[in-house]
Short mmCIF file of C-alpha atoms in Angstrom, two decimals:
data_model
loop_
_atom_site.label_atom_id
_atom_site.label_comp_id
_atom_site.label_asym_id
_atom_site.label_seq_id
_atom_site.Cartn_x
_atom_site.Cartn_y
_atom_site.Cartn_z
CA UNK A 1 75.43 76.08 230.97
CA UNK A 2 72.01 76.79 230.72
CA UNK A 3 70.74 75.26 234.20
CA UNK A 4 73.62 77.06 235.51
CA UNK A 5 72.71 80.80 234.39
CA UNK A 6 68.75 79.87 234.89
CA UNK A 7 69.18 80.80 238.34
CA UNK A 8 71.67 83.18 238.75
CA UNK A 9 69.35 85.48 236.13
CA UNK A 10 66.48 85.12 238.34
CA UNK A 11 69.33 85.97 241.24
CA UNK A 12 70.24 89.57 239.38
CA UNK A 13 66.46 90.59 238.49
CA UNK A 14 65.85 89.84 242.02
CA UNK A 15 68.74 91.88 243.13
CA UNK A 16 69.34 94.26 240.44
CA UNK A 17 67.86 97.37 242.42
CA UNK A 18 70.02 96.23 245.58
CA UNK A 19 73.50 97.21 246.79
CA UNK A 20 74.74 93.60 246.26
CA UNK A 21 74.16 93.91 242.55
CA UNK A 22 78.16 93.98 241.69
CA UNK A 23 78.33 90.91 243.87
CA UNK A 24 75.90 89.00 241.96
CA UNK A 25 77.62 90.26 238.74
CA UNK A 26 81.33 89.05 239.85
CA UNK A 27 79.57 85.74 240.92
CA UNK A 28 78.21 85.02 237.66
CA UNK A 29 81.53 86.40 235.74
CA UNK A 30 82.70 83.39 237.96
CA UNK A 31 80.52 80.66 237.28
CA UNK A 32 80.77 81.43 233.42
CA UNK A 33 84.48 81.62 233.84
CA UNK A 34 84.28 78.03 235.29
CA UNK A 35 82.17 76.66 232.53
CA UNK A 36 84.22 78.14 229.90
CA UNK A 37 87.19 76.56 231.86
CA UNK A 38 85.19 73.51 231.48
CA UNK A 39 84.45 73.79 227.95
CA UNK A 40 88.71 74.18 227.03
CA UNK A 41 88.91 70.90 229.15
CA UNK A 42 86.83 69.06 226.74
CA UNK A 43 88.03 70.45 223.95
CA UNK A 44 91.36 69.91 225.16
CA UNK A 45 90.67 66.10 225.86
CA UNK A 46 88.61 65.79 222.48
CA UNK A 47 92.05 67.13 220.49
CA UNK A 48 94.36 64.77 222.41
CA UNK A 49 91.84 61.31 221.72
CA UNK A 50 91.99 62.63 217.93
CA UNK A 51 95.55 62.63 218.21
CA UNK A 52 95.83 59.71 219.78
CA UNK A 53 93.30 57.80 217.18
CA UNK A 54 95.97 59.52 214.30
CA UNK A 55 98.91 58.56 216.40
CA UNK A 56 97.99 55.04 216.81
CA UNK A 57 96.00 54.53 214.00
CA UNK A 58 92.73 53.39 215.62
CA UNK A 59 89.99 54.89 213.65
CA UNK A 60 87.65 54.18 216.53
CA UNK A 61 86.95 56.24 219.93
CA UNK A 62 89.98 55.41 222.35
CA UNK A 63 88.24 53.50 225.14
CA UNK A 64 90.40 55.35 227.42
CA UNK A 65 91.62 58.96 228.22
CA UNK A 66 94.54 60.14 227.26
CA UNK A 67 95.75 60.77 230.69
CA UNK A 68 95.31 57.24 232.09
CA UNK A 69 97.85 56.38 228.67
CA UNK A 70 100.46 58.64 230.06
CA UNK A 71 99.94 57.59 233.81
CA UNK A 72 99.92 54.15 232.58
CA UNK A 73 103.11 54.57 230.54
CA UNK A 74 104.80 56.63 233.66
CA UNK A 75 104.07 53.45 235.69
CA UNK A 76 105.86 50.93 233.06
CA UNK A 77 108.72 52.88 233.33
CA UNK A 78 108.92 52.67 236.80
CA UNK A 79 108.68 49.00 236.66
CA UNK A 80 111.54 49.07 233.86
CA UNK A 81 113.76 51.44 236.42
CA UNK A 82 113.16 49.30 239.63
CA UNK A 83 113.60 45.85 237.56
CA UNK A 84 116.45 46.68 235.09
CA UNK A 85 119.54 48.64 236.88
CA UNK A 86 121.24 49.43 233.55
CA UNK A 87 117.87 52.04 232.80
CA UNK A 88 118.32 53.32 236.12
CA UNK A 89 121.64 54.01 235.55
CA UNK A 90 121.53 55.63 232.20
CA UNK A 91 118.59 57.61 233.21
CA UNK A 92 121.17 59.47 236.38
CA UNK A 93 123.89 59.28 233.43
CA UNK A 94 121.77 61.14 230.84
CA UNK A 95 122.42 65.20 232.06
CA UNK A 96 126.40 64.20 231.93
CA UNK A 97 125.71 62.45 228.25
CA UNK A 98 124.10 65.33 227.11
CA UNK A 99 126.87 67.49 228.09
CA UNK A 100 129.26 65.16 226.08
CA UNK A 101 127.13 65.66 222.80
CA UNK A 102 127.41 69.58 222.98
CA UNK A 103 129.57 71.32 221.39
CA UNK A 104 131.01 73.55 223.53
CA UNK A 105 132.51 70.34 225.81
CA UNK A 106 135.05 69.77 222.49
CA UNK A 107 136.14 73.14 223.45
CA UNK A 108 136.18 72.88 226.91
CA UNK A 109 139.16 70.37 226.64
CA UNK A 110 142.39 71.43 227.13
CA UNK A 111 145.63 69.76 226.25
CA UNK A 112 148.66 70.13 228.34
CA UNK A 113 151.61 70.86 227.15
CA UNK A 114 153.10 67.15 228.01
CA UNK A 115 150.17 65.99 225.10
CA UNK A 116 150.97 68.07 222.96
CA UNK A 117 154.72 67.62 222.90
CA UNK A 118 154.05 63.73 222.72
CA UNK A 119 151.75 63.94 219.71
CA UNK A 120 154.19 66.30 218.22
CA UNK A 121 157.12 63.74 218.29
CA UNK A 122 154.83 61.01 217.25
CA UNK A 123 154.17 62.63 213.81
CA UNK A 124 157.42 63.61 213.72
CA UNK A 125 158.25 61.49 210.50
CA UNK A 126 154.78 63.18 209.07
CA UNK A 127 155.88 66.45 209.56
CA UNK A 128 159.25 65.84 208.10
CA UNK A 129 157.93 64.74 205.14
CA UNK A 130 155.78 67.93 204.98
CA UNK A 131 158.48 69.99 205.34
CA UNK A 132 160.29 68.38 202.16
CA UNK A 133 157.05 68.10 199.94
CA UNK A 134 156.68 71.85 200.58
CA UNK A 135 160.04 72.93 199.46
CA UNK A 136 159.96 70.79 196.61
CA UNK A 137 156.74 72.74 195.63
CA UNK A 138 158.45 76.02 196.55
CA UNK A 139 161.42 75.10 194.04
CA UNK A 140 158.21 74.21 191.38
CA UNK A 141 156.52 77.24 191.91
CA UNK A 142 159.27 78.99 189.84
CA UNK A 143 158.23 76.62 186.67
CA UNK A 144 154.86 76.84 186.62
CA UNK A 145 155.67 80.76 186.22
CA UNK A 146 158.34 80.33 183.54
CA UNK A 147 158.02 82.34 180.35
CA UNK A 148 157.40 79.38 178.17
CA UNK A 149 153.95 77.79 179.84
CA UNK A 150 152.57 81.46 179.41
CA UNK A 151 151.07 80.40 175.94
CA UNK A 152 149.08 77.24 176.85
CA UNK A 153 146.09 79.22 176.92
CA UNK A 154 146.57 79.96 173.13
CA UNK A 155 148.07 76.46 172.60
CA UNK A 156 144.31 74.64 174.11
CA UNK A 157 142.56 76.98 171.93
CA UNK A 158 144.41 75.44 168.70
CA UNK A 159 144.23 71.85 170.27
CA UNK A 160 140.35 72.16 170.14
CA UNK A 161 140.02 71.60 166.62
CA UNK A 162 142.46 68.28 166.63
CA UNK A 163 140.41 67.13 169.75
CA UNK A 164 137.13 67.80 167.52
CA UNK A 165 138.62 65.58 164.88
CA UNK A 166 139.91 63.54 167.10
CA UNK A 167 136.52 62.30 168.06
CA UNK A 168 135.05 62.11 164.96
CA UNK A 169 138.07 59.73 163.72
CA UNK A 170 136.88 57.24 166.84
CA UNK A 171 132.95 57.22 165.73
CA UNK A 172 134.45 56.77 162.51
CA UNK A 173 136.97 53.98 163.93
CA UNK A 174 134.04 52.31 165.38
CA UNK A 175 131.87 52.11 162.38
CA UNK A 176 134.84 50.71 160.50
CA UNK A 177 135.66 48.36 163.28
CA UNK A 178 131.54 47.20 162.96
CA UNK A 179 132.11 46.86 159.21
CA UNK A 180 135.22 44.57 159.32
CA UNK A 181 133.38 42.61 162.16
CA UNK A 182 130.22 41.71 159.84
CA UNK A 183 132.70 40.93 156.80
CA UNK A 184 134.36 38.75 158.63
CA UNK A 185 131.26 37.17 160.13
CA UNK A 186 130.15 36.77 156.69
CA UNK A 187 133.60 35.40 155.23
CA UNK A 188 133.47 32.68 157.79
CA UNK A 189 130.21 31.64 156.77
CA UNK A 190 130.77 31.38 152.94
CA UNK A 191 133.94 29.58 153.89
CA UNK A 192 131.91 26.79 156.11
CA UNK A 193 129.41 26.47 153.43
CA UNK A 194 132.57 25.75 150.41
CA UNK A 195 134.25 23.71 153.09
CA UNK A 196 130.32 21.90 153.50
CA UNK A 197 130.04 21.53 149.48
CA UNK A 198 133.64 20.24 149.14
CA UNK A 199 132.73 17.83 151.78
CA UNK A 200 129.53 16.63 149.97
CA UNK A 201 131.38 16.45 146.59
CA UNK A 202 134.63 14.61 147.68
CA UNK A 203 132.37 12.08 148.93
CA UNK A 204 130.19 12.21 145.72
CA UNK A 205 133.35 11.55 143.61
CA UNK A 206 134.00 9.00 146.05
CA UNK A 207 131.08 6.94 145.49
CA UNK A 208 131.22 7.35 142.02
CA UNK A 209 134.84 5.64 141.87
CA UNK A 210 134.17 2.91 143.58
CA UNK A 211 130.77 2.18 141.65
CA UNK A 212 133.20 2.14 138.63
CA UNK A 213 135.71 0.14 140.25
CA UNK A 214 133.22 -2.08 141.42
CA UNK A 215 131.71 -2.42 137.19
CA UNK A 216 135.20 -3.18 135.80
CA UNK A 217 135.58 -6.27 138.70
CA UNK A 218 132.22 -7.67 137.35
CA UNK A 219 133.05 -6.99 133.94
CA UNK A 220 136.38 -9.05 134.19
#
């Protein structure tokens, strides 16, 4: 920038008294136009290879500019179009895909009248059955309003107290059902241990009877 406005200052102070002085001044507007242009260009291209670097995570300096990347990923999927037909063909079938995916094509179709007579007589059992169900209800309708459900609100009231107890009588059901499980735990083990010291006593008696059967042999 500087080089460039070295000489074109000399230019105006050489000039400035002449009639070509608003000539000078649009040329330099011009060449500092062109080096600002220059400057968004670099900034431009210094954004995109810190983008890139984030993008691709590469901490270091992309060895190439951004715009050889996209060239070079235009020309791979050239080579994809010309050596795979099934790309080429959903790239020409992508506008009419798109136009399936809206919205506004569900409401673009129409059915005739043929259709919908068809899919009228093949729910024909459905709708039948819809028709009964609802006149059933209609019949119900009149007991739901009968006089004598008008006082459930006040019955649920005087039900909450009973449900209250209710669930206090199940914690208390539970702890009694824990109780009864460790006294029965505990009767089963002081019954193995008498059924243990029978056990060892039967067969101490036992020994003793035959040590005294075994004195009166030898003393005969």
């Amino acid at each position: 920038e500087r080089m460039l406005l070295g000489p074109v200052t000399v230019v105006l102070s050489l000039y400035s008294s002449s009639c070509h002085k608003d000539f000078v001044t649009s040329t330099v507007n011009r060449v500092m136009s062109a080096t600002s242009f220059e400057k968004d260009i670099a900034c431009l291209d210094e954004r995109i290879k810190k983008l890139h670097c984030l993008v691709f995570s590469n901490r270091s300096t992309p060895s190439c500019k951004i715009f050889e990347v996209v060239e070079q990923a235009k020309c791979t999927l050239k080579e994809v179009e010309t050596r795979h037909l099934v790309v080429t063909l959903l790239w020409k079938k992508l506008p009419q895909l798109q136009d399936f995916l809206d919205t506004e094509f569900i409401q673009k179709i129409k059915l005739t009248d043929e259709v919908k007579t068809s899919l009228i007589l093949a729910n024909e059992e459905n709708i039948r059955n819809l028709s009964k169900n609802l006149e059933e209800l209609k019949k119900l309708q009149n007991v739901v309003n009968h006089p004598s459900l008008k006082d459930i609100p006040i019955y649920s009231e005087k039900l909450l107290p009973l449900m209250q107890i209710q669930v206090d009588q199940e914690a208390d059901l539970k702890d009694f059902c824990a109780r009864l499980e460790q006294l029965l735990v505990s009767y089963n083990t002081i019954i193995n241990t008498l059924s243990k010291q029978f056990i060892l006593w039967n067969n101490m008696v036992t020994q003793c009877e035959y040590a005294v059967d075994s004195n009166r042999v030898a003393i005969e």
